[in-house]
Amino acid sequence: MARVTLRNLAAHKIRLVLTAVAVILGVAFVAGTLVFTDTMNRKFDDLFDRIGENVAVDVRASRVVDSGDEGAPRPPLPQSVLALVRSVPGVKDPVGSVDGYAALVGRNGKVVGAGQNGPPQLGTNWSDDGVARLVSGRAPAAAGEVVVDRASAKKAGYAVGDQVTVLVKAGPRRATLVGTADIGDMMGATIVAFDTPTAQSLLLRPGYFSEIRMGSTGPDEATLRDRVARVLPSGTEAVTGAKLRDENKSAVASFMGFFRTFLLVFALISIFVGAFIIFNTFSMLVAQRTRELALLRAIGAARSQVTRAVIGEAVAVGFVGSTLGLGAGVGLAALLQSTTGGGGGLTFTATPVLWSYTVGIVVTVVSAYFPARRAAKVPPVAAMRDDVAMPQRSMRIRLAAGSLLTLVGAALITLGLFGHVSNAVVPVGVGAFAVFLGVALLAPVISRPVVRVLGWPFARLLRTPGRLARQNALRNPRRTAATASALMIGLALITAVNVLGSSMRSSVEAQVDKQFGADYVVEPTGAGGLAPELVARVKATGGVKDAGAMYSGSAKISGKRVRYTSGDTAEMLSGTRARLVSGSGALGRDGMLVDEATARKDSLSVGSAVPLLFPDGRTETLHVRGVYAKNQFLGGRVVAQGAYLAHTPDPAVDVIIVTADRADAATKAAIERTLSARPDVKVQDQSALKADARKQVDGFVTFLTILLIMSVVIAAVGVVNTLALSVIERTREIGLLRAIGISRRQLRRMIRAESVVIAVFGALLGIGIGVAFGAALQHALRDKGLSELSVPVGTLAGYLVVAAVIGVLAALWPAWRAGRMDVLKAISTE
């Protein structure tokens, strides 16, 4: 039977190559994701190993309140701690580190690497610790001198000796570029280094460090850590260099693990779609070889041998597809790496190889298993018949199973979205999978009435070719449904994403209309925040009536971390159109406001005392002065500005809320002139705020859609495969049609029309399911701010057109091949 398998592979090369494409694309997604994330993990590990190579002990402030962000800065350390650790026996070369925000402005006036999703813009103090290596010039020795990493200097167009502009939280600073440094592969990050006193003044606080690192003259890290810990003041801690490196690597590994899982979900969707294609292809191949299989049974082949022969073909297809997919995945990983700004080679481990072959071969074999079982059931006597057909099960079983799966899936989705379960992802994911399988089983039943309707325009416009196309699509509803189901899955998910995106846009716009009462907001585009002094400058601008700062912070209440906003309370309440339900907005020094949900949850009312543990380690009791209605901009809590500033050593303004005497273009231009030296700051009115929100949502939707397009491409390959096999299956029929007078042009039209009907049928199923999924998700997220349901009808109509175009393109090769058939040979085909 091995020879039979090899002969069949050689005889059906084109068909099996088309099947292998589905495997290649799915495996490429999996392999590319694994290789890329392995590469990024290795790069970060190398970076942290290099940074912490000579660090035996790290001294830092204790984190009293976890902000929820591992990368968030800790409270600064006073410079006096450096003198304390110098006196500890075994300490070698202790160095204070200063870290903060510093952005380099290029010759074009734009910030290098600017953007909310761009690489970090880091400021630090220069130290000769071996991490950074000067490649030109010298180290900064005084105020007004900086060293910039070589890659950023090149992007900005600067050379040693040039005057450069560096943006820090307090504003722009002019400096001389005295050197460029090689800091290794920082994945596009910008590094600006000052001398230590200047860095402390600009990035942190004069006389303070972010952390203090030291080597060892002999003691092991644990011993030296214990010695250092004994001399440290309260509120500080010492950790070993190994722990510091592990923490950094763990934070990156956690993010990369999430990113890997995120991408693999989309890869598995592509593989799931590919499984439909493989199943369909092998079903058609088995059906076309029914007589051949019956002859094998007649000459003594056992059922298990026939099954193994078909499975052997599947293994071969899976192996070839996995091999080519692995190669394509490496190329995809290289492309992803280039988009991150990183360099160097890829990290290639055994994991992508094992998973690529496992996924590719297992999915192919599982998808081909049921066609193989059906092949084994062909009776030997079928070899003596002219009209041999594979046995078909009743549609009643599919109808019952499909209905059951769809109902169970819908119930699981409902449970996950509305049942307040601890991990909603599992029931929603399993439910969605069950719904897809259920609808795929029901599709043959649904296809008959839908295909009749979809095929009607073709029957009217194309006449005979159109009628034949409709009949061909109706002839085998299982095949039509299986082909359409592959397209259905991808378009269902794309539609759900677009419904969610449209609902997010509508919800944000509704919230802005309802809760945006300010004339303008001023906010940074980078991560540094704004200095409080900038508020006074904006307030003094002509045409501005008032301006107030808005901060954000973290604290602990009853041992639980909470987020809050703070700032100029009057401006915040006015600028967000907050509606007080009870109490007053006058907070004084020790007041706070809570929204209605927080008040109910924590049993608070006007006058309640709430102890807050702040990040500086001090606890202060604040009193609830008022309760306000839910407000997306304010969040659940507002803390008095005096309390926030008293416990925040280095406050950074998140947003400046501006009220104007006259909100017109002149006033906005005046504010922009005031901020002209800050290209990292933007001024937005209501329309600009909406446009910015739309841009962010559109970017997110586009990103997800691009990831899902792979499944649509695989589905399109499935349409090509089905039509190509269908043309081969109907060779004699096509010859007879040509013999009775149908032209090549009409024949091609017939095949194209059939393809369009199948593709549009799949698109209608997908869009219908996607709208239902999107609406359910929007309803479940109403309390999270997704208040408006919006269905992008125009976009969905565009997807129907795209599906029709996919149908036309998928039919080009099969139609061309059908048109080139020799009539006499086609008629004589058995």
PDB file of N, CA and C in Angstrom, residues 658-724:
ATOM      1  N   VAL A 658      -8.204  73.140  30.050  1.00  0.00           N
ATOM      2  CA  VAL A 658      -8.188  74.561  29.711  1.00  0.00           C
ATOM      3  C   VAL A 658      -9.608  75.043  29.426  1.00  0.00           C
ATOM      4  N   THR A 659      -9.968  76.162  30.074  1.00  0.00           N
ATOM      5  CA  THR A 659     -11.219  76.864  29.772  1.00  0.00           C
ATOM      6  C   THR A 659     -10.856  78.198  29.135  1.00  0.00           C
ATOM      7  N   ALA A 660     -11.467  78.502  28.001  1.00  0.00           N
ATOM      8  CA  ALA A 660     -11.117  79.713  27.249  1.00  0.00           C
ATOM      9  C   ALA A 660     -12.223  80.759  27.348  1.00  0.00           C
ATOM     10  N   ASP A 661     -11.823  82.032  27.225  1.00  0.00           N
ATOM     11  CA  ASP A 661     -12.817  83.101  27.124  1.00  0.00           C
ATOM     12  C   ASP A 661     -13.630  82.937  25.850  1.00  0.00           C
ATOM     13  N   ARG A 662     -12.943  82.517  24.796  1.00  0.00           N
ATOM     14  CA  ARG A 662     -13.598  82.284  23.512  1.00  0.00           C
ATOM     15  C   ARG A 662     -12.873  81.128  22.824  1.00  0.00           C
ATOM     16  N   ALA A 663     -13.589  80.000  22.711  1.00  0.00           N
ATOM     17  CA  ALA A 663     -12.969  78.804  22.132  1.00  0.00           C
ATOM     18  C   ALA A 663     -12.980  78.905  20.614  1.00  0.00           C
ATOM     19  N   ASP A 664     -11.944  79.510  20.076  1.00  0.00           N
ATOM     20  CA  ASP A 664     -11.855  79.637  18.626  1.00  0.00           C
ATOM     21  C   ASP A 664     -10.447  79.296  18.169  1.00  0.00           C
ATOM     22  N   ALA A 665     -10.233  79.385  16.877  1.00  0.00           N
ATOM     23  CA  ALA A 665      -8.934  79.020  16.311  1.00  0.00           C
ATOM     24  C   ALA A 665      -7.817  79.901  16.845  1.00  0.00           C
ATOM     25  N   ALA A 666      -8.127  81.177  17.120  1.00  0.00           N
ATOM     26  CA  ALA A 666      -7.100  82.102  17.605  1.00  0.00           C
ATOM     27  C   ALA A 666      -6.589  81.682  18.979  1.00  0.00           C
ATOM     28  N   THR A 667      -7.515  81.276  19.848  1.00  0.00           N
ATOM     29  CA  THR A 667      -7.108  80.853  21.195  1.00  0.00           C
ATOM     30  C   THR A 667      -6.278  79.575  21.138  1.00  0.00           C
ATOM     31  N   LYS A 668      -6.718  78.630  20.313  1.00  0.00           N
ATOM     32  CA  LYS A 668      -5.955  77.395  20.185  1.00  0.00           C
ATOM     33  C   LYS A 668      -4.565  77.671  19.629  1.00  0.00           C
ATOM     34  N   ALA A 669      -4.479  78.558  18.651  1.00  0.00           N
ATOM     35  CA  ALA A 669      -3.177  78.918  18.078  1.00  0.00           C
ATOM     36  C   ALA A 669      -2.290  79.570  19.126  1.00  0.00           C
ATOM     37  N   ALA A 670      -2.891  80.383  20.001  1.00  0.00           N
ATOM     38  CA  ALA A 670      -2.117  81.046  21.052  1.00  0.00           C
ATOM     39  C   ALA A 670      -1.539  80.024  22.029  1.00  0.00           C
ATOM     40  N   ILE A 671      -2.348  79.039  22.391  1.00  0.00           N
ATOM     41  CA  ILE A 671      -1.854  77.985  23.287  1.00  0.00           C
ATOM     42  C   ILE A 671      -0.733  77.204  22.633  1.00  0.00           C
ATOM     43  N   GLU A 672      -0.904  76.904  21.357  1.00  0.00           N
ATOM     44  CA  GLU A 672       0.140  76.163  20.639  1.00  0.00           C
ATOM     45  C   GLU A 672       1.429  76.963  20.539  1.00  0.00           C
ATOM     46  N   ARG A 673       1.307  78.306  20.419  1.00  0.00           N
ATOM     47  CA  ARG A 673       2.520  79.132  20.403  1.00  0.00           C
ATOM     48  C   ARG A 673       3.210  79.080  21.765  1.00  0.00           C
ATOM     49  N   THR A 674       2.422  79.089  22.825  1.00  0.00           N
ATOM     50  CA  THR A 674       3.002  78.977  24.167  1.00  0.00           C
ATOM     51  C   THR A 674       3.782  77.680  24.322  1.00  0.00           C
ATOM     52  N   LEU A 675       3.297  76.634  23.661  1.00  0.00           N
ATOM     53  CA  LEU A 675       3.908  75.310  23.773  1.00  0.00           C
ATOM     54  C   LEU A 675       4.763  74.959  22.561  1.00  0.00           C
ATOM     55  N   SER A 676       5.122  75.959  21.768  1.00  0.00           N
ATOM     56  CA  SER A 676       5.836  75.696  20.510  1.00  0.00           C
ATOM     57  C   SER A 676       7.179  75.011  20.725  1.00  0.00           C
ATOM     58  N   ALA A 677       7.765  75.206  21.898  1.00  0.00           N
ATOM     59  CA  ALA A 677       9.052  74.572  22.173  1.00  0.00           C
ATOM     60  C   ALA A 677       8.890  73.135  22.649  1.00  0.00           C
ATOM     61  N   ARG A 678       7.649  72.667  22.728  1.00  0.00           N
ATOM     62  CA  ARG A 678       7.380  71.314  23.209  1.00  0.00           C
ATOM     63  C   ARG A 678       6.709  70.486  22.121  1.00  0.00           C
ATOM     64  N   PRO A 679       7.479  69.932  21.182  1.00  0.00           N
ATOM     65  CA  PRO A 679       6.866  69.079  20.150  1.00  0.00           C
ATOM     66  C   PRO A 679       6.308  67.775  20.696  1.00  0.00           C
ATOM     67  N   ASP A 680       6.558  67.491  21.972  1.00  0.00           N
ATOM     68  CA  ASP A 680       6.010  66.280  22.594  1.00  0.00           C
ATOM     69  C   ASP A 680       4.699  66.557  23.320  1.00  0.00           C
ATOM     70  N   VAL A 681       4.087  67.716  23.034  1.00  0.00           N
ATOM     71  CA  VAL A 681       2.828  68.092  23.681  1.00  0.00           C
ATOM     72  C   VAL A 681       1.813  68.425  22.596  1.00  0.00           C
ATOM     73  N   LYS A 682       0.549  68.038  22.800  1.00  0.00           N
ATOM     74  CA  LYS A 682      -0.499  68.347  21.827  1.00  0.00           C
ATOM     75  C   LYS A 682      -1.667  69.052  22.518  1.00  0.00           C
ATOM     76  N   VAL A 683      -2.304  69.943  21.765  1.00  0.00           N
ATOM     77  CA  VAL A 683      -3.477  70.679  22.235  1.00  0.00           C
ATOM     78  C   VAL A 683      -4.678  70.146  21.464  1.00  0.00           C
ATOM     79  N   GLN A 684      -5.710  69.744  22.189  1.00  0.00           N
ATOM     80  CA  GLN A 684      -6.863  69.132  21.548  1.00  0.00           C
ATOM     81  C   GLN A 684      -8.168  69.763  22.028  1.00  0.00           C
ATOM     82  N   ASP A 685      -9.054  70.035  21.073  1.00  0.00           N
ATOM     83  CA  ASP A 685     -10.420  70.408  21.431  1.00  0.00           C
ATOM     84  C   ASP A 685     -11.282  69.153  21.310  1.00  0.00           C
ATOM     85  N   GLN A 686     -12.585  69.337  21.402  1.00  0.00           N
ATOM     86  CA  GLN A 686     -13.464  68.177  21.401  1.00  0.00           C
ATOM     87  C   GLN A 686     -13.351  67.368  20.109  1.00  0.00           C
ATOM     88  N   SER A 687     -13.336  68.041  18.975  1.00  0.00           N
ATOM     89  CA  SER A 687     -13.261  67.326  17.702  1.00  0.00           C
ATOM     90  C   SER A 687     -11.929  66.604  17.555  1.00  0.00           C
ATOM     91  N   ALA A 688     -10.839  67.228  17.992  1.00  0.00           N
ATOM     92  CA  ALA A 688      -9.525  66.579  17.906  1.00  0.00           C
ATOM     93  C   ALA A 688      -9.436  65.375  18.837  1.00  0.00           C
ATOM     94  N   LEU A 689     -10.078  65.494  20.008  1.00  0.00           N
ATOM     95  CA  LEU A 689     -10.081  64.379  20.955  1.00  0.00           C
ATOM     96  C   LEU A 689     -10.812  63.178  20.356  1.00  0.00           C
ATOM     97  N   LYS A 690     -11.928  63.456  19.695  1.00  0.00           N
ATOM     98  CA  LYS A 690     -12.665  62.379  19.020  1.00  0.00           C
ATOM     99  C   LYS A 690     -11.826  61.770  17.899  1.00  0.00           C
ATOM    100  N   ALA A 691     -11.185  62.628  17.114  1.00  0.00           N
ATOM    101  CA  ALA A 691     -10.379  62.135  15.992  1.00  0.00           C
ATOM    102  C   ALA A 691      -9.228  61.276  16.501  1.00  0.00           C
ATOM    103  N   ASP A 692      -8.617  61.676  17.613  1.00  0.00           N
ATOM    104  CA  ASP A 692      -7.509  60.912  18.182  1.00  0.00           C
ATOM    105  C   ASP A 692      -7.995  59.551  18.673  1.00  0.00           C
ATOM    106  N   ALA A 693      -9.169  59.542  19.319  1.00  0.00           N
ATOM    107  CA  ALA A 693      -9.729  58.276  19.788  1.00  0.00           C
ATOM    108  C   ALA A 693     -10.064  57.365  18.614  1.00  0.00           C
ATOM    109  N   ARG A 694     -10.647  57.957  17.553  1.00  0.00           N
ATOM    110  CA  ARG A 694     -10.968  57.154  16.372  1.00  0.00           C
ATOM    111  C   ARG A 694      -9.706  56.569  15.763  1.00  0.00           C
ATOM    112  N   LYS A 695      -8.654  57.367  15.727  1.00  0.00           N
ATOM    113  CA  LYS A 695      -7.398  56.902  15.144  1.00  0.00           C
ATOM    114  C   LYS A 695      -6.842  55.711  15.919  1.00  0.00           C
ATOM    115  N   GLN A 696      -6.898  55.786  17.249  1.00  0.00           N
ATOM    116  CA  GLN A 696      -6.383  54.685  18.060  1.00  0.00           C
ATOM    117  C   GLN A 696      -7.225  53.427  17.883  1.00  0.00           C
ATOM    118  N   VAL A 697      -8.549  53.592  17.887  1.00  0.00           N
ATOM    119  CA  VAL A 697      -9.429  52.438  17.703  1.00  0.00           C
ATOM    120  C   VAL A 697      -9.229  51.836  16.317  1.00  0.00           C
ATOM    121  N   ASP A 698      -9.141  52.699  15.304  1.00  0.00           N
ATOM    122  CA  ASP A 698      -8.952  52.211  13.934  1.00  0.00           C
ATOM    123  C   ASP A 698      -7.641  51.445  13.809  1.00  0.00           C
ATOM    124  N   GLY A 699      -6.593  51.944  14.480  1.00  0.00           N
ATOM    125  CA  GLY A 699      -5.317  51.241  14.439  1.00  0.00           C
ATOM    126  C   GLY A 699      -5.403  49.861  15.063  1.00  0.00           C
ATOM    127  N   PHE A 700      -6.128  49.774  16.183  1.00  0.00           N
ATOM    128  CA  PHE A 700      -6.295  48.484  16.852  1.00  0.00           C
ATOM    129  C   PHE A 700      -7.113  47.525  15.989  1.00  0.00           C
ATOM    130  N   VAL A 701      -8.201  48.024  15.414  1.00  0.00           N
ATOM    131  CA  VAL A 701      -9.048  47.186  14.558  1.00  0.00           C
ATOM    132  C   VAL A 701      -8.276  46.723  13.328  1.00  0.00           C
ATOM    133  N   THR A 702      -7.497  47.632  12.749  1.00  0.00           N
ATOM    134  CA  THR A 702      -6.705  47.270  11.569  1.00  0.00           C
ATOM    135  C   THR A 702      -5.688  46.194  11.896  1.00  0.00           C
ATOM    136  N   PHE A 703      -5.057  46.324  13.060  1.00  0.00           N
ATOM    137  CA  PHE A 703      -4.063  45.338  13.483  1.00  0.00           C
ATOM    138  C   PHE A 703      -4.696  43.953  13.614  1.00  0.00           C
ATOM    139  N   LEU A 704      -5.851  43.875  14.288  1.00  0.00           N
ATOM    140  CA  LEU A 704      -6.517  42.581  14.441  1.00  0.00           C
ATOM    141  C   LEU A 704      -7.005  42.039  13.101  1.00  0.00           C
ATOM    142  N   THR A 705      -7.498  42.937  12.247  1.00  0.00           N
ATOM    143  CA  THR A 705      -7.988  42.501  10.946  1.00  0.00           C
ATOM    144  C   THR A 705      -6.864  41.910  10.107  1.00  0.00           C
ATOM    145  N   ILE A 706      -5.689  42.543  10.170  1.00  0.00           N
ATOM    146  CA  ILE A 706      -4.535  42.023   9.417  1.00  0.00           C
ATOM    147  C   ILE A 706      -4.181  40.616   9.899  1.00  0.00           C
ATOM    148  N   LEU A 707      -4.234  40.407  11.223  1.00  0.00           N
ATOM    149  CA  LEU A 707      -3.937  39.077  11.749  1.00  0.00           C
ATOM    150  C   LEU A 707      -4.959  38.045  11.281  1.00  0.00           C
ATOM    151  N   LEU A 708      -6.209  38.471  11.120  1.00  0.00           N
ATOM    152  CA  LEU A 708      -7.266  37.541  10.712  1.00  0.00           C
ATOM    153  C   LEU A 708      -7.315  37.327   9.205  1.00  0.00           C
ATOM    154  N   ILE A 709      -6.673  38.213   8.453  1.00  0.00           N
ATOM    155  CA  ILE A 709      -6.697  38.079   6.992  1.00  0.00           C
ATOM    156  C   ILE A 709      -6.061  36.766   6.548  1.00  0.00           C
ATOM    157  N   MET A 710      -5.093  36.267   7.338  1.00  0.00           N
ATOM    158  CA  MET A 710      -4.458  34.995   6.993  1.00  0.00           C
ATOM    159  C   MET A 710      -5.498  33.895   6.836  1.00  0.00           C
ATOM    160  N   SER A 711      -6.497  33.881   7.757  1.00  0.00           N
ATOM    161  CA  SER A 711      -7.530  32.848   7.659  1.00  0.00           C
ATOM    162  C   SER A 711      -8.376  33.038   6.408  1.00  0.00           C
ATOM    163  N   VAL A 712      -8.600  34.280   5.998  1.00  0.00           N
ATOM    164  CA  VAL A 712      -9.369  34.546   4.784  1.00  0.00           C
ATOM    165  C   VAL A 712      -8.579  34.091   3.555  1.00  0.00           C
ATOM    166  N   VAL A 713      -7.270  34.313   3.566  1.00  0.00           N
ATOM    167  CA  VAL A 713      -6.421  33.862   2.456  1.00  0.00           C
ATOM    168  C   VAL A 713      -6.483  32.344   2.342  1.00  0.00           C
ATOM    169  N   ILE A 714      -6.419  31.665   3.496  1.00  0.00           N
ATOM    170  CA  ILE A 714      -6.507  30.205   3.477  1.00  0.00           C
ATOM    171  C   ILE A 714      -7.863  29.765   2.932  1.00  0.00           C
ATOM    172  N   ALA A 715      -8.918  30.470   3.339  1.00  0.00           N
ATOM    173  CA  ALA A 715     -10.252  30.136   2.827  1.00  0.00           C
ATOM    174  C   ALA A 715     -10.326  30.335   1.320  1.00  0.00           C
ATOM    175  N   ALA A 716      -9.690  31.403   0.825  1.00  0.00           N
ATOM    176  CA  ALA A 716      -9.686  31.638  -0.627  1.00  0.00           C
ATOM    177  C   ALA A 716      -8.966  30.503  -1.351  1.00  0.00           C
ATOM    178  N   VAL A 717      -7.869  30.024  -0.754  1.00  0.00           N
ATOM    179  CA  VAL A 717      -7.179  28.867  -1.337  1.00  0.00           C
ATOM    180  C   VAL A 717      -8.114  27.662  -1.362  1.00  0.00           C
ATOM    181  N   GLY A 718      -8.940  27.541  -0.311  1.00  0.00           N
ATOM    182  CA  GLY A 718      -9.901  26.449  -0.275  1.00  0.00           C
ATOM    183  C   GLY A 718     -10.920  26.524  -1.395  1.00  0.00           C
ATOM    184  N   VAL A 719     -11.363  27.738  -1.720  1.00  0.00           N
ATOM    185  CA  VAL A 719     -12.300  27.898  -2.835  1.00  0.00           C
ATOM    186  C   VAL A 719     -11.632  27.470  -4.140  1.00  0.00           C
ATOM    187  N   VAL A 720     -10.381  27.899  -4.336  1.00  0.00           N
ATOM    188  CA  VAL A 720      -9.633  27.497  -5.530  1.00  0.00           C
ATOM    189  C   VAL A 720      -9.532  25.975  -5.598  1.00  0.00           C
ATOM    190  N   ASN A 721      -9.182  25.375  -4.470  1.00  0.00           N
ATOM    191  CA  ASN A 721      -9.010  23.928  -4.424  1.00  0.00           C
ATOM    192  C   ASN A 721     -10.308  23.199  -4.750  1.00  0.00           C
ATOM    193  N   THR A 722     -11.397  23.643  -4.139  1.00  0.00           N
ATOM    194  CA  THR A 722     -12.695  23.002  -4.374  1.00  0.00           C
ATOM    195  C   THR A 722     -13.109  23.108  -5.833  1.00  0.00           C
ATOM    196  N   LEU A 723     -12.962  24.297  -6.392  1.00  0.00           N
ATOM    197  CA  LEU A 723     -13.357  24.481  -7.796  1.00  0.00           C
ATOM    198  C   LEU A 723     -12.472  23.658  -8.729  1.00  0.00           C
ATOM    199  N   ALA A 724     -11.169  23.642  -8.426  1.00  0.00           N
ATOM    200  CA  ALA A 724     -10.259  22.868  -9.285  1.00  0.00           C
ATOM    201  C   ALA A 724     -10.615  21.386  -9.260  1.00  0.00           C
TER     202      ALA A 724
END
